[in-house]
Amino acid sequence: MFNHDDNFQYDYAPILSLSPSEMMALEQLPGKDKDNILPVIPLKGWASSQQLENSLLRIEKSIDDRKWIASIDKDYLLNNKTFLFTGKYPREVFYQLKELLQPTNGYDNWYKFLVKTIHAIPVVNLEESSVLELQIKKLYSLDRGIVFIFDLKNMTLSYYHDVIHLISKMGIQDLLFIYDIGTINGDYNNYYQPILNLINKTKEKIPFVRVAISGTSFPFNFAGYHRGENPIFERLLFNKLKQNITSYPTIYSDRGSARIEKQSGGGNLPPPRIDYALKNDWRFIRHEFYDPKSPGEGEKEELYSLCAKEIMEQEYWSENLHLWGTQMIELTSKGDKFGINSAQKATAVRINLHLYTQLHYNDELESIDTDEEWED
């Protein structure tokens, strides 16, 4: 899968939440583009579903029978409000995920789950060091490649080196290392040298591995702004690192232009905003309600339509980029009932454009033919 002599076709490995916006954005990409994206999807319950099986069905609906990297969304379990207040989970899917995280016998439940989930590439659970070697043996035996996600803000350097030493001792190959830096901002340059040093040091132990650096800098607050732009700091950091990582091949990763920490809804309806993803920044147009506490009838749809019209008048708008996301903006500008009429749809549009743009970061976007592949 990840070895040097394998026919590795992937240019992009975004970490995508199993949420309606992200799954819709992925589903609506042209098929030939999905062929070159290797999504990392941390498993959690799908919407209000009772069973984990429905999460797998939603992933399959998004990418058909393509490969994906499977991990478990631990925050989904840890931060569930019902569990925090009562000590009990509200649905069966929580308990199914909890079982997969049992370290017994080298995370045997996780291994058996992956045996049956044939298109999933395994992520190693790093929480329980005492069974790490056995877990690696089991996951490696699946012969699908093996992925390590290193949470750089929360993992100690000594434990990282212990893991690298164990991989080296076991002679494990067919590896992808994802260095996850979480949420970043304009201080992204502070991560450059430590990550480069870490990768260079790893080369002393691991002859070959593919490496990805992942993070997100999508902003939390747009209050007070009608229009603007925000740099994609995770892309800028990757570009700088890629120029100087000579020991291993690199692959781009991010959070698909989503935040890691999801914002709570709050009391008021969020002001309509449409984002337009470019290669190195996100542009946006935003309109406030006349009375945020009590929007008028049809006001939300009217404001989304205004946002779409303004975006289409900007110099960055591409008339020749025929994607689901651009089609949705066009429909919205016409006041079509199938256009953007909620924050969830607006998010799906942004992510759809972002995934496509980052996948084709080194291409001339307007020269790519998408007409035959996308569906309305």
Coordinates of C-alpha atoms in Angstrom, one line a residue:
M1 CA 0.0 0.0 0.0
F2 CA 2.5 2.6 1.2
N3 CA 5.8 1.0 0.2
H4 CA 8.2 2.7 -2.2
D5 CA 7.6 0.2 -5.0
D6 CA 3.8 0.3 -4.6
N7 CA 1.7 2.1 -7.2
F8 CA 0.7 4.8 -4.7
Q9 CA -2.0 6.9 -6.4
Y10 CA -3.0 9.3 -3.6
D11 CA -2.3 13.0 -3.5
Y12 CA -4.3 14.0 -0.4
A13 CA -5.3 12.4 2.9
P14 CA -7.8 14.7 4.7
I15 CA -9.0 13.9 8.1
L16 CA -12.8 14.1 7.8
S17 CA -15.4 13.9 10.5
L18 CA -18.3 11.5 10.0
S19 CA -20.7 14.5 9.8
P20 CA -23.5 15.4 7.2
S21 CA -21.5 18.3 5.7
E22 CA -18.2 16.4 5.3
M23 CA -19.8 13.2 4.0
M24 CA -21.9 15.2 1.5
A25 CA -18.9 17.2 0.3
L26 CA -16.9 14.0 -0.2
E27 CA -19.8 12.2 -1.9
Q28 CA -20.3 15.0 -4.4
L29 CA -16.8 15.0 -5.8
P30 CA -16.2 13.6 -9.2
G31 CA -15.4 9.9 -9.1
K32 CA -11.9 10.3 -10.7
D33 CA -11.0 12.7 -7.9
K34 CA -12.2 10.4 -5.2
D35 CA -9.8 7.8 -6.7
N36 CA -6.9 10.0 -5.7
I37 CA -8.1 11.0 -2.2
L38 CA -7.4 8.7 0.8
P39 CA -9.7 10.0 3.5
V40 CA -9.0 9.4 7.2
I41 CA -12.4 9.0 8.9
P42 CA -12.5 8.7 12.7
L43 CA -15.5 6.4 13.4
K44 CA -18.5 7.7 15.4
G45 CA -22.2 7.3 15.3
W46 CA -23.9 8.5 12.1
A47 CA -26.4 11.3 13.0
S48 CA -28.8 9.8 15.6
S49 CA -28.3 6.2 14.4
Q50 CA -28.3 3.4 17.0
Q51 CA -25.8 1.1 15.2
L52 CA -22.2 1.5 14.0
E53 CA -23.2 -0.3 10.8
N54 CA -25.0 2.8 9.6
S55 CA -21.7 4.8 9.9
L56 CA -20.1 2.3 7.6
L57 CA -23.0 2.5 5.1
R58 CA -22.7 6.3 5.1
I59 CA -18.9 6.1 4.3
E60 CA -19.6 3.6 1.5
K61 CA -22.3 6.0 0.1
S62 CA -19.6 8.7 0.0
I63 CA -16.8 6.8 -1.6
D64 CA -18.3 3.5 -2.8
D65 CA -15.8 0.6 -2.5
R66 CA -12.7 2.8 -2.4
K67 CA -10.1 2.6 0.4
W68 CA -10.2 4.8 3.5
I69 CA -8.2 5.0 6.7
A70 CA -10.1 4.0 9.8
S71 CA -9.6 5.3 13.3
I72 CA -12.0 5.9 16.2
D73 CA -13.3 9.3 17.3
K74 CA -12.4 9.2 21.0
D75 CA -13.8 12.7 21.7
Y76 CA -17.2 11.4 20.5
L77 CA -17.1 9.1 23.5
L78 CA -15.4 11.3 26.0
N79 CA -17.4 14.5 25.4
N80 CA -20.9 13.0 25.2
K81 CA -23.1 15.2 27.4
T82 CA -25.4 12.4 28.5
F83 CA -22.4 10.3 29.6
L84 CA -20.8 13.3 31.4
F85 CA -24.0 13.9 33.4
T86 CA -25.3 10.4 33.9
G87 CA -22.4 8.0 33.3
K88 CA -24.4 6.3 30.6
Y89 CA -24.4 6.6 26.9
P90 CA -27.6 7.4 25.0
R91 CA -27.3 4.9 22.2
E92 CA -25.9 1.5 21.4
V93 CA -23.4 2.8 18.9
F94 CA -21.4 4.4 21.8
Y95 CA -21.0 1.1 23.5
Q96 CA -20.0 -0.6 20.2
L97 CA -17.2 2.0 19.8
K98 CA -16.2 1.6 23.4
E99 CA -15.7 -2.1 22.8
L100 CA -13.5 -1.4 19.8
L101 CA -11.2 0.6 22.1
Q102 CA -10.7 -2.2 24.7
P103 CA -7.0 -3.0 24.7
T104 CA -7.5 -6.6 25.7
N105 CA -5.4 -9.1 23.7
G106 CA -3.8 -6.4 21.6
Y107 CA -7.0 -4.5 20.8
D108 CA -8.5 -7.7 19.5
N109 CA -12.0 -6.2 19.0
W110 CA -10.5 -3.5 16.8
Y111 CA -8.6 -6.1 14.8
K112 CA -11.7 -8.3 14.3
F113 CA -13.8 -5.3 13.3
L114 CA -11.2 -4.4 10.6
V115 CA -11.0 -8.0 9.3
K116 CA -14.7 -7.6 8.3
T117 CA -14.3 -4.0 7.1
I118 CA -12.4 -4.9 4.0
H119 CA -11.7 -1.4 2.5
A120 CA -10.5 0.1 5.7
I121 CA -6.8 0.7 6.3
P122 CA -6.0 0.4 10.1
V123 CA -4.8 3.2 12.4
V124 CA -2.9 1.9 15.4
N125 CA -4.2 2.8 18.9
L126 CA -1.3 4.3 20.8
E127 CA -3.0 4.7 24.2
E128 CA -2.0 1.4 25.8
S129 CA 1.8 0.8 25.3
S130 CA 1.7 -2.6 27.0
V131 CA -0.1 -4.2 24.1
L132 CA 1.3 -2.1 21.3
E133 CA 3.5 -4.7 19.8
L134 CA 0.8 -7.3 19.7
Q135 CA -1.7 -4.8 18.2
I136 CA 0.8 -3.9 15.5
K137 CA 1.4 -7.5 14.6
K138 CA -2.4 -8.1 14.3
L139 CA -3.1 -5.0 12.2
Y140 CA 0.0 -5.6 10.0
S141 CA -1.2 -9.1 9.3
L142 CA -4.2 -7.6 7.4
D143 CA -1.7 -6.7 4.7
R144 CA -3.4 -3.3 3.9
G145 CA -0.7 -1.0 5.2
I146 CA -0.7 0.5 8.6
V147 CA -1.1 4.1 9.8
F148 CA 0.2 5.9 12.9
I149 CA -1.4 9.2 13.8
F150 CA 0.9 11.1 16.1
D151 CA -0.9 13.8 18.2
L152 CA 2.1 16.2 18.4
K153 CA 0.5 18.5 21.0
N154 CA -0.3 15.7 23.4
M155 CA 2.3 13.0 22.8
T156 CA 5.6 13.1 24.7
L157 CA 8.8 13.0 22.7
S158 CA 10.0 10.0 24.7
Y159 CA 6.9 7.9 23.9
Y160 CA 7.2 8.9 20.2
H161 CA 10.8 7.5 20.2
D162 CA 9.6 4.4 22.0
V163 CA 7.1 3.7 19.2
I164 CA 9.6 4.4 16.5
H165 CA 12.1 2.0 18.2
L166 CA 9.4 -0.7 18.4
I167 CA 8.5 -0.3 14.7
S168 CA 12.1 -0.6 13.8
K169 CA 12.7 -3.6 16.0
M170 CA 9.7 -5.4 14.5
G171 CA 10.9 -4.6 11.0
I172 CA 7.4 -3.2 10.1
Q173 CA 7.1 -1.7 6.6
D174 CA 4.2 -0.4 4.5
L175 CA 3.7 2.6 6.8
L176 CA 2.1 6.0 6.8
F177 CA 2.9 8.5 9.6
I178 CA 0.4 11.4 10.1
Y179 CA 1.9 14.2 12.2
D180 CA -1.3 15.9 13.5
I181 CA -0.7 19.4 14.9
G182 CA -4.4 20.1 15.6
T183 CA -5.6 23.7 15.4
I184 CA -3.0 26.3 14.3
N185 CA -3.0 29.9 13.3
G186 CA -0.5 32.5 12.2
D187 CA 2.2 31.0 14.5
Y188 CA 2.4 28.0 12.2
N189 CA 6.1 28.6 11.5
N190 CA 6.8 27.6 15.1
Y191 CA 6.0 24.0 14.2
Y192 CA 8.3 23.9 11.2
Q193 CA 11.7 23.2 12.7
P194 CA 10.5 20.7 15.4
I195 CA 8.6 18.7 12.9
L196 CA 11.5 18.7 10.5
N197 CA 13.9 17.6 13.2
L198 CA 11.5 14.8 14.3
I199 CA 11.2 13.4 10.7
N200 CA 15.0 13.6 10.2
K201 CA 15.6 11.8 13.4
T202 CA 13.0 9.2 12.5
K203 CA 15.0 8.4 9.3
E204 CA 17.8 7.0 11.5
K205 CA 15.4 4.2 12.6
I206 CA 12.8 3.8 9.8
P207 CA 14.2 3.4 6.3
F208 CA 11.0 4.2 4.4
V209 CA 7.7 5.7 5.4
R210 CA 5.2 8.1 3.8
V211 CA 4.6 11.1 5.9
A212 CA 1.7 13.5 6.1
I213 CA 1.4 16.7 8.2
S214 CA -2.2 17.6 9.2
G215 CA -3.9 20.5 11.0
T216 CA -6.6 23.1 10.6
S217 CA -6.6 26.9 10.8
F218 CA -10.2 27.5 9.7
P219 CA -11.4 30.5 11.8
F220 CA -13.9 30.4 14.6
N221 CA -15.2 33.9 14.4
F222 CA -16.5 36.0 11.5
A223 CA -18.5 38.5 13.6
G224 CA -18.5 42.0 12.3
Y225 CA -17.2 41.1 8.9
H226 CA -19.1 41.3 5.6
R227 CA -16.3 39.9 3.4
G228 CA -12.7 38.8 3.8
E229 CA -10.1 36.2 3.4
N230 CA -8.3 33.8 5.8
P231 CA -5.0 32.1 4.9
I232 CA -4.8 28.3 4.9
F233 CA -1.9 28.1 7.4
E234 CA -1.7 24.3 7.3
R235 CA -1.0 24.4 3.5
L236 CA 1.6 27.0 4.0
L237 CA 3.4 24.9 6.6
F238 CA 3.2 21.8 4.5
N239 CA 4.7 23.6 1.5
K240 CA 7.6 24.8 3.6
L241 CA 8.2 21.3 5.1
K242 CA 7.8 19.5 1.7
Q243 CA 10.7 21.6 0.3
N244 CA 13.0 20.4 3.0
I245 CA 11.9 16.8 3.7
T246 CA 14.3 14.8 1.6
S247 CA 14.2 11.5 3.5
Y248 CA 10.6 10.5 2.8
P249 CA 7.8 11.1 0.3
T250 CA 5.1 13.5 1.6
I251 CA 1.4 13.6 1.2
Y252 CA -0.8 16.6 2.1
S253 CA -3.4 16.3 4.8
D254 CA -5.7 18.7 6.7
R255 CA -9.2 18.7 8.2
G256 CA -10.9 19.5 4.9
S257 CA -11.4 23.1 5.9
A258 CA -13.4 22.1 9.0
R259 CA -12.7 22.9 12.6
I260 CA -11.7 20.2 15.1
E261 CA -13.8 21.6 17.9
K262 CA -17.3 21.9 16.6
Q263 CA -19.1 25.1 17.6
S264 CA -22.3 24.9 19.6
G265 CA -25.3 26.3 17.9
G266 CA -26.0 29.1 20.5
G267 CA -29.3 30.8 20.8
N268 CA -29.5 32.7 17.4
L269 CA -29.6 31.5 13.8
P270 CA -26.0 32.0 12.4
P271 CA -25.8 34.9 9.9
P272 CA -25.8 33.5 6.3
R273 CA -22.2 33.1 5.0
I274 CA -20.8 31.4 2.0
D275 CA -17.1 30.5 1.8
Y276 CA -15.1 30.0 -1.4
A277 CA -12.0 27.9 -1.1
L278 CA -8.9 28.8 -3.0
K279 CA -5.5 27.1 -3.0
N280 CA -3.9 29.2 -0.2
D281 CA -6.9 30.9 1.4
W282 CA -10.6 30.9 2.1
R283 CA -12.7 33.9 0.9
F284 CA -16.1 34.6 2.3
I285 CA -19.2 36.8 2.0
R286 CA -21.5 37.2 5.0
H287 CA -24.7 39.1 5.7
E288 CA -26.3 39.9 9.1
F289 CA -30.0 39.5 9.8
Y290 CA -31.9 42.7 10.4
D291 CA -32.9 41.2 13.8
P292 CA -30.7 38.2 14.7
K293 CA -33.2 37.1 17.4
S294 CA -36.1 37.1 15.0
P295 CA -35.2 36.7 11.3
G296 CA -38.0 37.7 8.9
E297 CA -39.8 35.2 6.7
G298 CA -37.7 34.3 3.7
E299 CA -34.9 36.6 5.0
K300 CA -32.4 33.8 5.4
E301 CA -32.8 32.5 1.9
E302 CA -32.6 36.1 0.5
L303 CA -29.4 36.7 2.4
Y304 CA -27.8 33.5 1.2
S305 CA -28.8 34.5 -2.4
L306 CA -27.1 37.9 -1.9
C307 CA -23.9 36.1 -0.6
A308 CA -23.9 33.9 -3.7
K309 CA -24.4 36.8 -6.1
E310 CA -21.6 38.7 -4.5
I311 CA -19.2 35.7 -4.6
M312 CA -19.9 35.3 -8.3
E313 CA -19.0 38.9 -8.9
Q314 CA -15.6 38.6 -7.3
E315 CA -12.4 38.2 -9.3
Y316 CA -11.6 34.8 -7.8
W317 CA -14.9 33.2 -9.0
S318 CA -14.3 30.7 -11.7
E319 CA -17.0 30.3 -14.3
N320 CA -15.3 27.2 -15.7
L321 CA -15.0 25.3 -12.5
H322 CA -17.9 22.9 -12.8
L323 CA -18.3 21.2 -9.4
W324 CA -21.2 20.4 -7.1
G325 CA -20.0 23.3 -4.9
T326 CA -20.0 25.9 -7.6
Q327 CA -23.3 24.6 -9.0
M328 CA -24.9 25.1 -5.5
I329 CA -23.6 28.7 -5.4
E330 CA -25.1 29.3 -8.8
L331 CA -28.4 27.9 -7.8
T332 CA -28.4 30.0 -4.6
S333 CA -27.7 33.2 -6.6
K334 CA -31.0 32.5 -8.5
G335 CA -33.0 31.9 -5.4
D336 CA -33.5 28.3 -6.3
K337 CA -35.1 26.2 -3.5
F338 CA -32.4 23.5 -3.9
G339 CA -29.6 26.0 -3.3
I340 CA -27.8 26.9 0.0
N341 CA -30.4 27.6 2.7
S342 CA -28.6 26.5 5.9
A343 CA -25.2 26.7 7.5
Q344 CA -24.9 22.9 7.0
K345 CA -25.3 23.2 3.3
A346 CA -22.9 26.1 3.1
T347 CA -20.3 24.1 5.0
A348 CA -20.7 21.2 2.6
V349 CA -20.2 23.5 -0.3
R350 CA -17.0 25.0 1.2
I351 CA -15.6 21.6 2.0
N352 CA -16.4 20.2 -1.5
L353 CA -14.5 23.1 -3.1
H354 CA -11.7 22.8 -0.6
L355 CA -11.2 19.1 -1.2
Y356 CA -11.1 19.5 -4.9
T357 CA -8.8 22.6 -4.8
Q358 CA -6.3 20.9 -2.4
L359 CA -6.3 17.7 -4.4
H360 CA -5.4 19.7 -7.5
Y361 CA -3.1 22.2 -5.7
N362 CA -0.4 21.8 -8.4
D363 CA -2.8 21.8 -11.3
E364 CA -4.4 24.6 -13.3
L365 CA -8.0 24.2 -12.1
E366 CA -9.8 25.6 -15.0
S367 CA -8.1 23.2 -17.4
I368 CA -9.4 20.1 -15.7
D369 CA -12.5 18.5 -17.2
T370 CA -15.1 17.7 -14.6
D371 CA -18.2 17.9 -16.8
E372 CA -18.6 14.1 -17.4
E373 CA -18.1 13.2 -13.8
W374 CA -20.4 15.3 -11.5
E375 CA -24.1 14.9 -11.0
D376 CA -26.7 17.4 -9.9

